[in-house]
Amino acid sequence: MSRPDQVGSEPVESEPVDSDSVDSDDEALSWGTSSDKSYVEGPVGSRAATAPDDEFDDGDDDDELPEGVLSSGMLVAHGVFGAFLLLYTVAWLRGVGSVQPSFDSTLAAVMWRLGTWLAVAAPAIWFAATVWLVPTTRSRTRILSFIAAVVILVPWPFVIGNLL
């Protein structure tokens, strides 16, 4: 006795298709209607969706990205500098954690602790401030700010501790 799914078996007659199941399948694959509560309209009037206006087209803005969108190179730069500054944060934590000074006054000890926590947090704060405060259209300014952070926030206790 052969099974129907084996090669060489006799063909099985197909059953009639219920029209309700077809409609529900089509409905499942559609985007819905505007009466649906989960229906959301896409962006209206985007440059890609509209036809170019020849009167106002100066032809030199074809390679520009929309406002607030970073290029691939800038995204990679953000990732590289973000990872670098994260490593600086870890290096500051390890470098400052190994130093145990002794102070005579409580104020000096409190100021030391405050300074160490600010030194550990400075790379992350600098990165967040650069991303938040510098507009995405000023890519060169962002890169210069990241380079300044890499140069200024060098974790000297970690670097000197490893050299000794």
PDB file of C-alpha atoms in Angstrom:
ATOM      1  CA  MET A   1       0.000   0.000   0.000  1.00  0.00           C
ATOM      2  CA  SER A   2       1.482   3.337  -1.001  1.00  0.00           C
ATOM      3  CA  ARG A   3       1.075   6.639   0.756  1.00  0.00           C
ATOM      4  CA  PRO A   4      -0.398   9.584  -1.177  1.00  0.00           C
ATOM      5  CA  ASP A   5       2.713  11.746  -0.727  1.00  0.00           C
ATOM      6  CA  GLN A   6       5.043   9.141  -2.250  1.00  0.00           C
ATOM      7  CA  VAL A   7       6.244   9.461  -5.831  1.00  0.00           C
ATOM      8  CA  GLY A   8       4.318   7.270  -8.212  1.00  0.00           C
ATOM      9  CA  SER A   9       1.192   7.113  -6.111  1.00  0.00           C
ATOM     10  CA  GLU A  10      -2.184   7.814  -7.533  1.00  0.00           C
ATOM     11  CA  PRO A  11      -3.237  11.455  -7.547  1.00  0.00           C
ATOM     12  CA  VAL A  12      -5.593  12.542  -4.803  1.00  0.00           C
ATOM     13  CA  GLU A  13      -8.610  14.563  -5.794  1.00  0.00           C
ATOM     14  CA  SER A  14      -8.508  18.042  -4.416  1.00  0.00           C
ATOM     15  CA  GLU A  15     -11.300  19.149  -2.176  1.00  0.00           C
ATOM     16  CA  PRO A  16     -13.294  22.238  -3.056  1.00  0.00           C
ATOM     17  CA  VAL A  17     -11.836  25.385  -1.548  1.00  0.00           C
ATOM     18  CA  ASP A  18     -13.998  27.271   0.886  1.00  0.00           C
ATOM     19  CA  SER A  19     -14.335  30.919  -0.224  1.00  0.00           C
ATOM     20  CA  ASP A  20     -14.303  32.089   3.408  1.00  0.00           C
ATOM     21  CA  SER A  21     -10.824  30.620   3.955  1.00  0.00           C
ATOM     22  CA  VAL A  22      -9.510  32.362   0.822  1.00  0.00           C
ATOM     23  CA  ASP A  23     -10.895  35.697   2.003  1.00  0.00           C
ATOM     24  CA  SER A  24      -9.317  35.267   5.426  1.00  0.00           C
ATOM     25  CA  ASP A  25      -5.985  34.390   3.791  1.00  0.00           C
ATOM     26  CA  ASP A  26      -6.149  37.484   1.598  1.00  0.00           C
ATOM     27  CA  GLU A  27      -7.122  39.561   4.599  1.00  0.00           C
ATOM     28  CA  ALA A  28      -4.156  38.254   6.570  1.00  0.00           C
ATOM     29  CA  LEU A  29      -1.790  39.338   3.801  1.00  0.00           C
ATOM     30  CA  SER A  30      -3.261  42.815   3.347  1.00  0.00           C
ATOM     31  CA  TRP A  31      -2.291  46.021   5.142  1.00  0.00           C
ATOM     32  CA  GLY A  32      -5.807  46.544   6.384  1.00  0.00           C
ATOM     33  CA  THR A  33      -8.148  49.448   5.903  1.00  0.00           C
ATOM     34  CA  SER A  34      -8.291  52.851   7.483  1.00  0.00           C
ATOM     35  CA  SER A  35     -11.130  51.668   9.737  1.00  0.00           C
ATOM     36  CA  ASP A  36      -8.720  49.212  11.424  1.00  0.00           C
ATOM     37  CA  LYS A  37      -7.412  50.522  14.770  1.00  0.00           C
ATOM     38  CA  SER A  38      -3.881  49.316  14.040  1.00  0.00           C
ATOM     39  CA  TYR A  39      -3.769  50.942  10.586  1.00  0.00           C
ATOM     40  CA  VAL A  40      -1.042  53.586  10.225  1.00  0.00           C
ATOM     41  CA  GLU A  41      -0.476  55.778   7.187  1.00  0.00           C
ATOM     42  CA  GLY A  42       3.015  55.854   5.731  1.00  0.00           C
ATOM     43  CA  PRO A  43       4.983  59.043   5.211  1.00  0.00           C
ATOM     44  CA  VAL A  44       3.119  61.385   2.924  1.00  0.00           C
ATOM     45  CA  GLY A  45       4.934  63.620   0.488  1.00  0.00           C
ATOM     46  CA  SER A  46       8.390  62.078   0.788  1.00  0.00           C
ATOM     47  CA  ARG A  47      10.802  63.012  -1.987  1.00  0.00           C
ATOM     48  CA  ALA A  48      11.051  59.415  -3.192  1.00  0.00           C
ATOM     49  CA  ALA A  49       7.288  59.068  -3.531  1.00  0.00           C
ATOM     50  CA  THR A  50       6.608  62.357  -5.309  1.00  0.00           C
ATOM     51  CA  ALA A  51       7.534  63.223  -8.837  1.00  0.00           C
ATOM     52  CA  PRO A  52      10.398  65.711  -9.147  1.00  0.00           C
ATOM     53  CA  ASP A  53       9.388  69.279  -9.819  1.00  0.00           C
ATOM     54  CA  ASP A  54      11.450  70.530 -12.769  1.00  0.00           C
ATOM     55  CA  GLU A  55      10.935  74.211 -11.908  1.00  0.00           C
ATOM     56  CA  PHE A  56      12.700  74.005  -8.568  1.00  0.00           C
ATOM     57  CA  ASP A  57      15.117  71.143  -9.219  1.00  0.00           C
ATOM     58  CA  ASP A  58      18.678  72.458  -9.199  1.00  0.00           C
ATOM     59  CA  GLY A  59      20.118  68.961  -9.669  1.00  0.00           C
ATOM     60  CA  ASP A  60      22.838  69.136  -7.020  1.00  0.00           C
ATOM     61  CA  ASP A  61      20.951  67.679  -4.056  1.00  0.00           C
ATOM     62  CA  ASP A  62      20.536  64.122  -5.366  1.00  0.00           C
ATOM     63  CA  ASP A  63      23.058  62.637  -2.902  1.00  0.00           C
ATOM     64  CA  GLU A  64      21.758  64.376   0.240  1.00  0.00           C
ATOM     65  CA  LEU A  65      20.102  62.359   2.970  1.00  0.00           C
ATOM     66  CA  PRO A  66      16.878  63.469   4.622  1.00  0.00           C
ATOM     67  CA  GLU A  67      17.128  65.620   7.727  1.00  0.00           C
ATOM     68  CA  GLY A  68      18.217  63.686  10.815  1.00  0.00           C
ATOM     69  CA  VAL A  69      19.576  60.639   8.956  1.00  0.00           C
ATOM     70  CA  LEU A  70      23.246  59.698   9.276  1.00  0.00           C
ATOM     71  CA  SER A  71      25.247  58.244   6.421  1.00  0.00           C
ATOM     72  CA  SER A  72      26.751  54.771   6.673  1.00  0.00           C
ATOM     73  CA  GLY A  73      30.214  56.219   7.251  1.00  0.00           C
ATOM     74  CA  MET A  74      28.979  58.374  10.121  1.00  0.00           C
ATOM     75  CA  LEU A  75      27.208  55.390  11.700  1.00  0.00           C
ATOM     76  CA  VAL A  76      30.460  53.432  11.551  1.00  0.00           C
ATOM     77  CA  ALA A  77      32.355  56.402  13.015  1.00  0.00           C
ATOM     78  CA  HIS A  78      29.848  56.638  15.869  1.00  0.00           C
ATOM     79  CA  GLY A  79      30.313  52.940  16.580  1.00  0.00           C
ATOM     80  CA  VAL A  80      34.118  53.136  16.501  1.00  0.00           C
ATOM     81  CA  PHE A  81      34.342  56.219  18.700  1.00  0.00           C
ATOM     82  CA  GLY A  82      31.630  54.892  21.020  1.00  0.00           C
ATOM     83  CA  ALA A  83      33.535  51.622  21.483  1.00  0.00           C
ATOM     84  CA  PHE A  84      36.792  53.516  21.984  1.00  0.00           C
ATOM     85  CA  LEU A  85      35.253  55.753  24.653  1.00  0.00           C
ATOM     86  CA  LEU A  86      33.660  52.717  26.321  1.00  0.00           C
ATOM     87  CA  LEU A  87      37.130  51.180  26.542  1.00  0.00           C
ATOM     88  CA  TYR A  88      38.355  54.462  28.041  1.00  0.00           C
ATOM     89  CA  THR A  89      35.621  54.203  30.689  1.00  0.00           C
ATOM     90  CA  VAL A  90      36.735  50.683  31.605  1.00  0.00           C
ATOM     91  CA  ALA A  91      40.397  51.767  31.635  1.00  0.00           C
ATOM     92  CA  TRP A  92      39.603  54.714  33.907  1.00  0.00           C
ATOM     93  CA  LEU A  93      37.710  52.381  36.250  1.00  0.00           C
ATOM     94  CA  ARG A  94      40.616  49.925  36.448  1.00  0.00           C
ATOM     95  CA  GLY A  95      43.306  52.609  36.619  1.00  0.00           C
ATOM     96  CA  VAL A  96      41.690  54.714  39.332  1.00  0.00           C
ATOM     97  CA  GLY A  97      40.513  51.669  41.274  1.00  0.00           C
ATOM     98  CA  SER A  98      44.086  50.547  41.828  1.00  0.00           C
ATOM     99  CA  VAL A  99      45.130  53.876  43.415  1.00  0.00           C
ATOM    100  CA  GLN A 100      44.469  54.075  47.175  1.00  0.00           C
ATOM    101  CA  PRO A 101      45.548  57.465  48.536  1.00  0.00           C
ATOM    102  CA  SER A 102      45.354  58.360  52.214  1.00  0.00           C
ATOM    103  CA  PHE A 103      44.011  61.749  53.181  1.00  0.00           C
ATOM    104  CA  ASP A 104      43.996  63.559  56.504  1.00  0.00           C
ATOM    105  CA  SER A 105      40.733  65.400  55.942  1.00  0.00           C
ATOM    106  CA  THR A 106      37.318  64.108  55.068  1.00  0.00           C
ATOM    107  CA  LEU A 107      36.847  66.861  52.486  1.00  0.00           C
ATOM    108  CA  ALA A 108      39.933  65.714  50.575  1.00  0.00           C
ATOM    109  CA  ALA A 109      38.704  62.096  50.586  1.00  0.00           C
ATOM    110  CA  VAL A 110      35.234  63.150  49.355  1.00  0.00           C
ATOM    111  CA  MET A 111      36.753  65.305  46.612  1.00  0.00           C
ATOM    112  CA  TRP A 112      38.985  62.383  45.555  1.00  0.00           C
ATOM    113  CA  ARG A 113      36.001  60.051  45.295  1.00  0.00           C
ATOM    114  CA  LEU A 114      33.990  62.632  43.348  1.00  0.00           C
ATOM    115  CA  GLY A 115      36.905  63.186  40.976  1.00  0.00           C
ATOM    116  CA  THR A 116      37.360  59.475  40.379  1.00  0.00           C
ATOM    117  CA  TRP A 117      33.682  58.940  39.557  1.00  0.00           C
ATOM    118  CA  LEU A 118      33.667  61.929  37.225  1.00  0.00           C
ATOM    119  CA  ALA A 119      36.825  60.633  35.525  1.00  0.00           C
ATOM    120  CA  VAL A 120      35.208  57.222  35.019  1.00  0.00           C
ATOM    121  CA  ALA A 121      31.978  58.753  33.673  1.00  0.00           C
ATOM    122  CA  ALA A 122      33.603  61.456  31.502  1.00  0.00           C
ATOM    123  CA  PRO A 123      34.006  59.411  28.272  1.00  0.00           C
ATOM    124  CA  ALA A 124      30.383  58.251  28.336  1.00  0.00           C
ATOM    125  CA  ILE A 125      29.148  61.751  29.190  1.00  0.00           C
ATOM    126  CA  TRP A 126      31.241  63.262  26.378  1.00  0.00           C
ATOM    127  CA  PHE A 127      29.893  60.771  23.832  1.00  0.00           C
ATOM    128  CA  ALA A 128      26.275  61.303  24.916  1.00  0.00           C
ATOM    129  CA  ALA A 129      26.666  65.093  24.927  1.00  0.00           C
ATOM    130  CA  THR A 130      28.188  65.076  21.447  1.00  0.00           C
ATOM    131  CA  VAL A 131      25.402  62.929  20.018  1.00  0.00           C
ATOM    132  CA  TRP A 132      22.701  64.932  21.777  1.00  0.00           C
ATOM    133  CA  LEU A 133      24.000  68.485  21.292  1.00  0.00           C
ATOM    134  CA  VAL A 134      25.675  68.451  17.863  1.00  0.00           C
ATOM    135  CA  PRO A 135      23.147  68.317  14.993  1.00  0.00           C
ATOM    136  CA  THR A 136      23.379  65.431  12.541  1.00  0.00           C
ATOM    137  CA  THR A 137      24.008  67.895   9.724  1.00  0.00           C
ATOM    138  CA  ARG A 138      27.306  68.923  11.356  1.00  0.00           C
ATOM    139  CA  SER A 139      29.185  65.664  10.758  1.00  0.00           C
ATOM    140  CA  ARG A 140      32.610  67.297  10.755  1.00  0.00           C
ATOM    141  CA  THR A 141      31.931  68.912  14.136  1.00  0.00           C
ATOM    142  CA  ARG A 142      30.866  65.573  15.599  1.00  0.00           C
ATOM    143  CA  ILE A 143      34.008  63.826  14.350  1.00  0.00           C
ATOM    144  CA  LEU A 144      36.214  66.632  15.717  1.00  0.00           C
ATOM    145  CA  SER A 145      34.440  66.375  19.079  1.00  0.00           C
ATOM    146  CA  PHE A 146      35.012  62.617  19.167  1.00  0.00           C
ATOM    147  CA  ILE A 147      38.695  63.072  18.269  1.00  0.00           C
ATOM    148  CA  ALA A 148      39.035  65.703  21.016  1.00  0.00           C
ATOM    149  CA  ALA A 149      37.511  63.252  23.511  1.00  0.00           C
ATOM    150  CA  VAL A 150      39.962  60.522  22.500  1.00  0.00           C
ATOM    151  CA  VAL A 151      42.911  62.916  22.947  1.00  0.00           C
ATOM    152  CA  ILE A 152      41.769  64.689  26.134  1.00  0.00           C
ATOM    153  CA  LEU A 153      40.269  61.781  28.092  1.00  0.00           C
ATOM    154  CA  VAL A 154      43.268  59.434  27.931  1.00  0.00           C
ATOM    155  CA  PRO A 155      43.145  57.218  31.061  1.00  0.00           C
ATOM    156  CA  TRP A 156      46.597  58.177  32.393  1.00  0.00           C
ATOM    157  CA  PRO A 157      46.431  56.098  35.599  1.00  0.00           C
ATOM    158  CA  PHE A 158      45.836  53.002  33.470  1.00  0.00           C
ATOM    159  CA  VAL A 159      48.509  53.908  30.913  1.00  0.00           C
ATOM    160  CA  ILE A 160      51.174  54.805  33.506  1.00  0.00           C
ATOM    161  CA  GLY A 161      50.213  51.885  35.725  1.00  0.00           C
ATOM    162  CA  ASN A 162      50.870  49.459  32.878  1.00  0.00           C
ATOM    163  CA  LEU A 163      54.199  51.110  31.998  1.00  0.00           C
ATOM    164  CA  LEU A 164      55.614  50.787  35.527  1.00  0.00           C
TER     165      LEU A 164
END
